[in-house]
CSV table of C-alpha atoms and ligand atoms in Angstrom, one decimal:
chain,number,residue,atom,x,y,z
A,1,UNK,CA,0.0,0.0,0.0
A,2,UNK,CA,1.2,3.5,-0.8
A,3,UNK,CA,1.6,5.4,2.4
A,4,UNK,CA,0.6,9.2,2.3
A,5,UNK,CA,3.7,10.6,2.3
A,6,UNK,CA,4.7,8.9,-1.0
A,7,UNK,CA,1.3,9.9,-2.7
A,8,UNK,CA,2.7,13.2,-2.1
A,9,UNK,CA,6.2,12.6,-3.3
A,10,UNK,CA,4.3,10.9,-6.5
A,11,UNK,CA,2.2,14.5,-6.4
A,12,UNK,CA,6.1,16.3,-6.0
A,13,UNK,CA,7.4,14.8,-9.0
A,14,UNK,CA,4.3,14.2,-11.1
A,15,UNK,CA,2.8,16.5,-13.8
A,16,UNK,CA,-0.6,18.3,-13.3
A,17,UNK,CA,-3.8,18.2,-11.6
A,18,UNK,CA,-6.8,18.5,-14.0
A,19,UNK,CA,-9.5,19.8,-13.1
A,20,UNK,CA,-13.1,19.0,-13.7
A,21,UNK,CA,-15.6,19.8,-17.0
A,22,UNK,CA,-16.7,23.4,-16.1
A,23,UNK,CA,-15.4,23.4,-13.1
A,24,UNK,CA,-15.1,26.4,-10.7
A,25,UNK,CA,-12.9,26.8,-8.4
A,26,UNK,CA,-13.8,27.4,-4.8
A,27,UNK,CA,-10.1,29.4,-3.9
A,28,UNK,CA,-8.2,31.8,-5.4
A,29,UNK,CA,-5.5,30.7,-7.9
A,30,UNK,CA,-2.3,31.6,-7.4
A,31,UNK,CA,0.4,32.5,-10.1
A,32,UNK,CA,3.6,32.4,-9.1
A,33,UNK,CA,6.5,34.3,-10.0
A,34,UNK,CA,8.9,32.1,-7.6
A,35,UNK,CA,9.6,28.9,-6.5
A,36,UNK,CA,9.0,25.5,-8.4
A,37,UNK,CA,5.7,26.1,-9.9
A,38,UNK,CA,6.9,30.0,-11.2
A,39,UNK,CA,4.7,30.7,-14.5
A,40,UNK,CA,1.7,28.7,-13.7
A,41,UNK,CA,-1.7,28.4,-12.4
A,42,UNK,CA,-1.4,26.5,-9.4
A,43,UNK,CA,-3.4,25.6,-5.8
A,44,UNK,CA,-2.6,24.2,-3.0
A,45,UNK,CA,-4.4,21.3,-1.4
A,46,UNK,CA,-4.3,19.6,1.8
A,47,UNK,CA,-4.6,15.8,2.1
A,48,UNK,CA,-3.1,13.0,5.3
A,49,UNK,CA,-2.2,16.2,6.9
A,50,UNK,CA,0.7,17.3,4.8
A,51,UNK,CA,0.1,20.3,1.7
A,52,UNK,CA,1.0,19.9,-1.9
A,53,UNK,CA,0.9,22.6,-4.5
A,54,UNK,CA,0.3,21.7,-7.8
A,55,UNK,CA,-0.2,23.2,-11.4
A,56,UNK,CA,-3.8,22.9,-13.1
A,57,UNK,CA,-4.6,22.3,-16.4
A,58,UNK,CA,-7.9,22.3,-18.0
A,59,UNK,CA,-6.7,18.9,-20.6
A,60,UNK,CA,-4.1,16.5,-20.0
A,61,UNK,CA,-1.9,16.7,-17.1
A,62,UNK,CA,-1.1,13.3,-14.8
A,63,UNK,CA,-3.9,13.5,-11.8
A,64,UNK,CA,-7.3,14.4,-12.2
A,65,UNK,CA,-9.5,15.5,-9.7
A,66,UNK,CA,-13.2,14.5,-9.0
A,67,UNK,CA,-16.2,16.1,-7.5
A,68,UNK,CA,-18.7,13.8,-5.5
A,69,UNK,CA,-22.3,13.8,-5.6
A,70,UNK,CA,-22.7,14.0,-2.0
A,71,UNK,CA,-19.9,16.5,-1.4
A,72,UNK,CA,-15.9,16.2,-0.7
A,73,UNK,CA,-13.1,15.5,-3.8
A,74,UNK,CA,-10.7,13.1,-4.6
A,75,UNK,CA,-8.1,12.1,-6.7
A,76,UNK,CA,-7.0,9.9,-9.5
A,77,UNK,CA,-3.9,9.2,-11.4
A,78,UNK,CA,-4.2,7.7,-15.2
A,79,UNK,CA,-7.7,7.3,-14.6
A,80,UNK,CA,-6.7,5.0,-11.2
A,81,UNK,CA,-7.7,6.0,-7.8
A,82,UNK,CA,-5.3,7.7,-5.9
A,83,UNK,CA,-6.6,10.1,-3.1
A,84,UNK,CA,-9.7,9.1,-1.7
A,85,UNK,CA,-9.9,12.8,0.4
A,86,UNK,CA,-8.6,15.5,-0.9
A,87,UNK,CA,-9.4,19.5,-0.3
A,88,UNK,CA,-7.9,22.8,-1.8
A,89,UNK,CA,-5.8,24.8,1.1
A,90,UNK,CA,-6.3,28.6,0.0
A,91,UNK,CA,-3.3,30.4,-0.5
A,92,UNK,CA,-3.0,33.3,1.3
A,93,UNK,CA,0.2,35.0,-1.2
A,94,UNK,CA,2.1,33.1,-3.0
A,95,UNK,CA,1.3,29.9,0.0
A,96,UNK,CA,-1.1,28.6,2.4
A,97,UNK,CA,-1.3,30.8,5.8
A,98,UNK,CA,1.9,32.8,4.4
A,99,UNK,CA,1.8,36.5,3.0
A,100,UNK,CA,4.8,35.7,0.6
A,101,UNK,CA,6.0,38.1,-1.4
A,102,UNK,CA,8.3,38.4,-4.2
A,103,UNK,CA,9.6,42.1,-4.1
A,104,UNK,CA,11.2,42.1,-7.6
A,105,UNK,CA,10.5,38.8,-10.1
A,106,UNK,CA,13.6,39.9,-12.5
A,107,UNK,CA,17.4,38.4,-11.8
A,108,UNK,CA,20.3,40.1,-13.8
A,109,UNK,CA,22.1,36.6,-12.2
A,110,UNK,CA,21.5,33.6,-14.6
A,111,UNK,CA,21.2,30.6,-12.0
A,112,UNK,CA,20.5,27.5,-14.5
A,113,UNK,CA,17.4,26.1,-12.5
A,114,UNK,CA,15.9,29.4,-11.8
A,115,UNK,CA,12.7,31.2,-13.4
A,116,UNK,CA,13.3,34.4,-12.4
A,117,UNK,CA,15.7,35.6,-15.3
A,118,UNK,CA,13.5,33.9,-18.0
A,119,UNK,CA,10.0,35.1,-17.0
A,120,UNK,CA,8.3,37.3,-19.3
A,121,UNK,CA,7.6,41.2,-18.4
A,122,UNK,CA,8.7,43.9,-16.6
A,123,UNK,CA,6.6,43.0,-13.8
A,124,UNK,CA,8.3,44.4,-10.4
A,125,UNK,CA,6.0,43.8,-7.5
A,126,UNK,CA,4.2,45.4,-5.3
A,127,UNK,CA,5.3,48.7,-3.4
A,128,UNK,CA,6.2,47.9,0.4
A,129,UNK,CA,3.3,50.4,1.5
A,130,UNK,CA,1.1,47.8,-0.8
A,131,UNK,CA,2.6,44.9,0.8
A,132,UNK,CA,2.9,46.1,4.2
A,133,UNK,CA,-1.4,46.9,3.5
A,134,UNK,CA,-2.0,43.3,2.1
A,135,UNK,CA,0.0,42.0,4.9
A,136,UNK,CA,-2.2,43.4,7.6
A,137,UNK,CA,-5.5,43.1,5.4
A,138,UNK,CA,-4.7,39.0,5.0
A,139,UNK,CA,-3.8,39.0,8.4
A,140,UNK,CA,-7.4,40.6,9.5
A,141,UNK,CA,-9.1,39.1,7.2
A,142,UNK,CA,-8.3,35.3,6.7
A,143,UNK,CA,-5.3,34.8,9.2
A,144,UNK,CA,-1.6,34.5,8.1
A,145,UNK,CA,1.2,33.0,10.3
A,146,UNK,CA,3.9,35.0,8.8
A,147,UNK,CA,5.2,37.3,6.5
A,148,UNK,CA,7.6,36.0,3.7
A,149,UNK,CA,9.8,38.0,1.3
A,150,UNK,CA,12.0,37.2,-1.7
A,151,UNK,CA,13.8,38.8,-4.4
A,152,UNK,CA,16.3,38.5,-7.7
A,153,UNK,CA,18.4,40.7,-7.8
A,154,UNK,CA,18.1,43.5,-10.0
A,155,UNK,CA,20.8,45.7,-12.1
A,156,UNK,CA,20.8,48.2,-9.5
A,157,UNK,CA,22.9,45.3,-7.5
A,158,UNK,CA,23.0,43.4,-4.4
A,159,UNK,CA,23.7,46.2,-2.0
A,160,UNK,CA,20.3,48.1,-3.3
A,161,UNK,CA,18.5,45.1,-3.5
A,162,UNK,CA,19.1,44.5,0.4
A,163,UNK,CA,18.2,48.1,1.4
A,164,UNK,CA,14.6,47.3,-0.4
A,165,UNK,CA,14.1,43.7,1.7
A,166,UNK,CA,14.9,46.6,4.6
A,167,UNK,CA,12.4,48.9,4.1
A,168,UNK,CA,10.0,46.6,3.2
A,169,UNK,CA,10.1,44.5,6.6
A,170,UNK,CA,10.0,48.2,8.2
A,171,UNK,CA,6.5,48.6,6.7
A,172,UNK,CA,5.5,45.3,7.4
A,173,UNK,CA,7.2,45.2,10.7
A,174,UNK,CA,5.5,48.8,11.5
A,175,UNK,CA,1.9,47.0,10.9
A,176,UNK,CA,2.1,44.0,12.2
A,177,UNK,CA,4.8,43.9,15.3
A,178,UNK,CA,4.0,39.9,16.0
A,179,UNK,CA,4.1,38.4,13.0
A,180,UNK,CA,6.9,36.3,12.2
A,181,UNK,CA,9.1,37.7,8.8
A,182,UNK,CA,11.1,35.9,6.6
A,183,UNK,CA,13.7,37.3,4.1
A,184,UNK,CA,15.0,35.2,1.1
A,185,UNK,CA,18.0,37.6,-0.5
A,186,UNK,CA,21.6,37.0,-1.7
A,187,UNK,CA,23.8,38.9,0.5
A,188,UNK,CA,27.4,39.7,-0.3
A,189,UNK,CA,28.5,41.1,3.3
A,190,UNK,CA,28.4,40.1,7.0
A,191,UNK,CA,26.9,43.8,7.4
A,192,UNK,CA,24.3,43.1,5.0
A,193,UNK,CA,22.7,40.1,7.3
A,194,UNK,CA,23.1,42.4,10.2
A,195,UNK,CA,21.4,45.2,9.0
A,196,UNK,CA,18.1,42.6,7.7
A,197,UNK,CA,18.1,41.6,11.2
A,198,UNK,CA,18.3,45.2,12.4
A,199,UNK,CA,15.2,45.9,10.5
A,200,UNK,CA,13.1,43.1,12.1
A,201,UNK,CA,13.3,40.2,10.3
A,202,UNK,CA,12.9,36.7,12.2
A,203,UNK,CA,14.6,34.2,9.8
A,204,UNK,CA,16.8,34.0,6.9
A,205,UNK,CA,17.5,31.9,3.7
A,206,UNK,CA,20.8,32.1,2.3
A,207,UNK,CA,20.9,29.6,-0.8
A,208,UNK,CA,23.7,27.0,-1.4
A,209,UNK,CA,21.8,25.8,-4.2
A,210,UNK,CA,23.9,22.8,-4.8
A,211,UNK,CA,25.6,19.8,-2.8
A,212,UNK,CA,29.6,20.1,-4.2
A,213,UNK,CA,31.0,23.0,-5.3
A,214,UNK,CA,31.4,22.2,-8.9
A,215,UNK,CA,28.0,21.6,-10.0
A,216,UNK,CA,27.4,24.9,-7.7
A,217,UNK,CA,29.8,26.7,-10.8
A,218,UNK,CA,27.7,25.6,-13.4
A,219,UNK,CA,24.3,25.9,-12.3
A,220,UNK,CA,24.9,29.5,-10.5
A,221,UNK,CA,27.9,31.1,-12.6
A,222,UNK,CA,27.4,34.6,-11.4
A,223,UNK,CA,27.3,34.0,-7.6
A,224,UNK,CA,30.0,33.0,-5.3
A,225,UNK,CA,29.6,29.8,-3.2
A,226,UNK,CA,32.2,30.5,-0.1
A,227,UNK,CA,30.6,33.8,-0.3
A,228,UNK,CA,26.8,32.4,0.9
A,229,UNK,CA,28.9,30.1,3.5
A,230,UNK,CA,30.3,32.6,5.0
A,231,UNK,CA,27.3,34.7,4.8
A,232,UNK,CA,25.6,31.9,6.5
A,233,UNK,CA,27.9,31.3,9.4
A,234,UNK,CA,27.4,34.9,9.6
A,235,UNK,CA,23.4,34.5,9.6
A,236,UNK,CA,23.5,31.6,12.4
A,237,UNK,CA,25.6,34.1,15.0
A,238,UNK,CA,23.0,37.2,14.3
A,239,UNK,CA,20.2,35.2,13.7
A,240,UNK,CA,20.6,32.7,15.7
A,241,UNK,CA,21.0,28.4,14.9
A,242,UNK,CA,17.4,27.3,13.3
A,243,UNK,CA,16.7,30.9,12.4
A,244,UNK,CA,18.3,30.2,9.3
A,245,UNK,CA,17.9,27.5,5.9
A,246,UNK,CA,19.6,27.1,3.1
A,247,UNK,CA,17.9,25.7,0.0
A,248,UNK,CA,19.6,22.6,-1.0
A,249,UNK,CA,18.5,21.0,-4.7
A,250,UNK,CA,19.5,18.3,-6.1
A,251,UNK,CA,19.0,16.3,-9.0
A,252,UNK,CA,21.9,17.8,-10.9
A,253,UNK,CA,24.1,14.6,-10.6
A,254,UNK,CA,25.4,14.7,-7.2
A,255,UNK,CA,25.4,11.7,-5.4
A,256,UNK,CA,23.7,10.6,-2.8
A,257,UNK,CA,26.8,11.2,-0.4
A,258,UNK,CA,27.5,14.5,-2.1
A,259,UNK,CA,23.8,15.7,-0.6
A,260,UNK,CA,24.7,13.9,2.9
A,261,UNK,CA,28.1,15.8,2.8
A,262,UNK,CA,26.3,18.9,2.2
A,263,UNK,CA,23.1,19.1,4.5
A,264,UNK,CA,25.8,17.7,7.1
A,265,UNK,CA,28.0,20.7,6.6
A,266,UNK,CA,24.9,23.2,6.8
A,267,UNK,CA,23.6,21.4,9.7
A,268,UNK,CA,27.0,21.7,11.7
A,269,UNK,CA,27.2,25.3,11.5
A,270,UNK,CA,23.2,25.4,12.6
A,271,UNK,CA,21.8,26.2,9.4
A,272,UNK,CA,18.8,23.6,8.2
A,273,UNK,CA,18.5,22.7,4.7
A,274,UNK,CA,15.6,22.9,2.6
A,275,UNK,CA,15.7,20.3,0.2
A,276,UNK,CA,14.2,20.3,-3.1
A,277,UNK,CA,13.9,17.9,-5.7
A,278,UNK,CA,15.1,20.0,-8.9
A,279,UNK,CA,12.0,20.8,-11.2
A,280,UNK,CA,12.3,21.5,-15.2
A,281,UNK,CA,9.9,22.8,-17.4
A,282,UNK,CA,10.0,24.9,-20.3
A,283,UNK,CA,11.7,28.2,-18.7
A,284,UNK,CA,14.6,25.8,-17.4
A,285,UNK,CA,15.3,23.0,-19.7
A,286,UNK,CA,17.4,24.6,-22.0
A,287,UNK,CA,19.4,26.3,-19.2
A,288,UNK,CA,20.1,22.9,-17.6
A,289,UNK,CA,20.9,21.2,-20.3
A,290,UNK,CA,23.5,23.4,-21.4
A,291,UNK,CA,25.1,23.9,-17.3
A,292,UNK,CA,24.8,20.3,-16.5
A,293,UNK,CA,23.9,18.3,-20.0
A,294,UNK,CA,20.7,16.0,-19.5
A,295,UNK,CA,19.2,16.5,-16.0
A,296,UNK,CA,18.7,12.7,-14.6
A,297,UNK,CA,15.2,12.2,-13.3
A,298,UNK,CA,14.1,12.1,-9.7
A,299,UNK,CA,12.7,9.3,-8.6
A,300,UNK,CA,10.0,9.3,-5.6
A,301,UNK,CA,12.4,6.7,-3.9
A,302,UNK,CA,15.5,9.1,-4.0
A,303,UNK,CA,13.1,11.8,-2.8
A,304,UNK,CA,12.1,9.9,0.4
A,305,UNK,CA,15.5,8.6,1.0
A,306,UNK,CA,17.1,12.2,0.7
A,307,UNK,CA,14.2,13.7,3.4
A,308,UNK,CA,15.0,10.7,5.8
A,309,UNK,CA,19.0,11.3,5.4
A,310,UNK,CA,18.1,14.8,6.0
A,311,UNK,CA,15.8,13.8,9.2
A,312,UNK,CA,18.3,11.8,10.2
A,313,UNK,CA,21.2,14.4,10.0
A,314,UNK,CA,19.2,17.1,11.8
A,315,UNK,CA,18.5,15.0,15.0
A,316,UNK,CA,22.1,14.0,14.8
A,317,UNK,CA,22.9,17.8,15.3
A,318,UNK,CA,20.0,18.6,17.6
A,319,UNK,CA,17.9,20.4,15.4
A,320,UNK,CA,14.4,20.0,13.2
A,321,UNK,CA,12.2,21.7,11.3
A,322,UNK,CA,9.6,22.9,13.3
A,323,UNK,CA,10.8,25.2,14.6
A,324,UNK,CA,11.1,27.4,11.3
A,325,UNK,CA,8.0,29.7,11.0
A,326,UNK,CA,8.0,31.3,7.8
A,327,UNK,CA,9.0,30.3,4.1
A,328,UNK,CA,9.2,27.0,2.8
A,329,UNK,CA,10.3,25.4,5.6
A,330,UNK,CA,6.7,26.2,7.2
A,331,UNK,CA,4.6,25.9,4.3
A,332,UNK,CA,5.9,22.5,3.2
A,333,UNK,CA,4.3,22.4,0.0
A,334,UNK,CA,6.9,21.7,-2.8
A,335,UNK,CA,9.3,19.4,-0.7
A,336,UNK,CA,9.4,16.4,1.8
A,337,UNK,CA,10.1,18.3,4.9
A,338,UNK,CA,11.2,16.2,8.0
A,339,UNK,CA,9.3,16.5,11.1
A,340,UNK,CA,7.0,17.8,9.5
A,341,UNK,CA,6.0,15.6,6.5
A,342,UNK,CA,7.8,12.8,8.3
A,343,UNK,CA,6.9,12.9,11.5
A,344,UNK,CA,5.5,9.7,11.8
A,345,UNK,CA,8.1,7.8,10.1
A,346,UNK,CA,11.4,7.0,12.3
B,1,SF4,S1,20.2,34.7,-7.8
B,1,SF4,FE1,19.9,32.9,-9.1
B,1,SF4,S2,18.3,31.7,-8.0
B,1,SF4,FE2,18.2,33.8,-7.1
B,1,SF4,S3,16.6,34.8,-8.3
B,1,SF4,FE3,18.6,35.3,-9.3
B,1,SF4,S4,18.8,33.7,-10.9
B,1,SF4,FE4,17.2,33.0,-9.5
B,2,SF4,S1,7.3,25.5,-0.4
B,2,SF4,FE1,8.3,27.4,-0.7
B,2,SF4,S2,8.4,27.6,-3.0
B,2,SF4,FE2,6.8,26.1,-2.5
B,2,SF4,S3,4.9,27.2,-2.4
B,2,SF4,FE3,5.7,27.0,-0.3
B,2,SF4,S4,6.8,28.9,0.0
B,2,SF4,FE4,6.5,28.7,-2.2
């Protein structure tokens, strides 16, 4: 029998959720411009207590979901059944219970994997007045648990770019006092992190990207990888250890040791690891191919056996994952998050 946590790896790696003849949908959908599902129509939906966010399509796709007559949806795959009880999770911004916000889409970096660069428009955000006033509204209104920001970095540069994660946590902070913030930048300077805390953020997420240093080269060209360590042992002693994540994907050709090496390298200096499963689609494939050559496939059993290494290495070094309270490491829906997702498995 296929326990729930690999229906959702399955869901993870899978290709889209369609939807129903004519059918409406009860929640808002959300269009990311960041993170796995970045270009798409996508929801989020809850099912054996973990989230999932998926893209919807009104043909094809992998997993189609069903109305029934007397009330309540499920979910089949090929035409099979998969999900007997399955509901949408509304998404607050960008996540469930999460005001995220991307405060500029567009990257002059080139990162292989990344949307950012290669989405269309000159979209730039919102304002910080306009996301400090959604912030509060959604907070009022349907309840958020945090406030989550993110950013590319634009030609103005890295310094500017951190000065605009500063002002807008000040807006946001100057609202809402309580509520947990998040930042997501690349940082260059130990002063940089400092002044982000400064401002009032709770948590940061300094990205390694990738487990060994040369596939780290290819995949991110522009950006410096001693630089975001040593940013990062930076973030642990002002933020504090658990206060900060690293996002961590593989599927680039590592090896399985290469990702253990890795997360245990983060986890000894106290920063936790996201780990993601890397994701192609159109706005990446060419990209990858071209860093890395043919991107090898992710299979749901690698995915599970990565989140327990990761489980494992975290209690090793005394830490989880429940105790992060904003980005992904709290919302949970594009990865296998130990603790969290796993928290019933050894
Ligand atoms: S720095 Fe790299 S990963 Fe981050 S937004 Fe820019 S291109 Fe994407
Ligand atoms: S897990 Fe992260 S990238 Fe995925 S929807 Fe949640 S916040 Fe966005």
């Amino acid at each position: 029998m296929t326990s729930p946590v690999e229906k959702k790896s399955a869901l993870l790696l899978g290709g889209a959720v369609r939807l129903p003849e004519k059918f409406e949908m009860p929640v808002r959908v959300s269009h990311s411009i960041a993170g796995p599902g970045a270009g798409m129509d996508s929801a989020a939906f809850r099912f054996g207590g973990m989230r999932v966010k998926k893209a919807l399509v009104r043909d094809g796709g992998e997993f189609e979901l069903h109305v029934r007559d007397g009330g309540g949806m499920y979910l089949t795959r090929g035409g099979e059944p998969f999900i007997d009880e399955i509901e949408f999770e509304p998404v607050v911004y960008h996540c469930p219970r999460q005001a995220f916000f991307t405060l500029d889409p567009r990257c002059c970096y080139s990162c292989a994997f990344c949307a950012s660069p290669r989405l269309k428009g000159d979209k730039t955000g919102f304002s910080d007045e306009e996301i400090a006033r959604r912030s509060l509204e959604a907070y009022e209104t349907v309840g958020i648990d945090a406030v989550s920001l993110t950013s590319g970095v634009t030609e103005s540069g890295v310094e500017a770019t951190v000065w605009r994660f500063v002002s807008c946590i000040r807006k946001v902070r100057e609202v809402l006092p309580g509520v947990p913030i998040g930042v997501e930048p690349y940082v260059e300077t130990r002063e940089q992190v400092r002044r982000l805390k400064d401002a009032g953020a709770d948590e940061i997420k300094l990205n390694i990207q990738a487990a060994t240093e040369d596939i780290f080269e290819r995949v991110c060209p522009d950006l410096d990888r001693d630089t975001v360590l040593y940013r990062l042992k930076d973030a642990v002693e002002i933020f504090g250890r658990g206060r900060v994540s690293s996002n961590l994907i593989f599927g680039f050709g590592e090896s399985d040791d290469d990702i253990g090496e890795c997360m245990e390298m983060l986890c000894s200096m106290g920063v936790i690891p996201t780990v993601r499963s890397l994701r192609t689609g159109p706005y990446n494939s060419a990209g990858l191919r071209a860093a890395i050559g043919e991107p090898e496939e992710v299979t749901s059993d690698r995915l599970l056996k990565v989140a327990e290494m990761q489980k494992r290495i975290l209690q090793r070094h005394g830490m989880d994952a429940l105790c992060s309270r904003t980005m992904c490491l709290e919302c949970t829906c594009c990865d296998i998050v130990p603790f969290r997702d796993l928290r019933f498995s050894s």
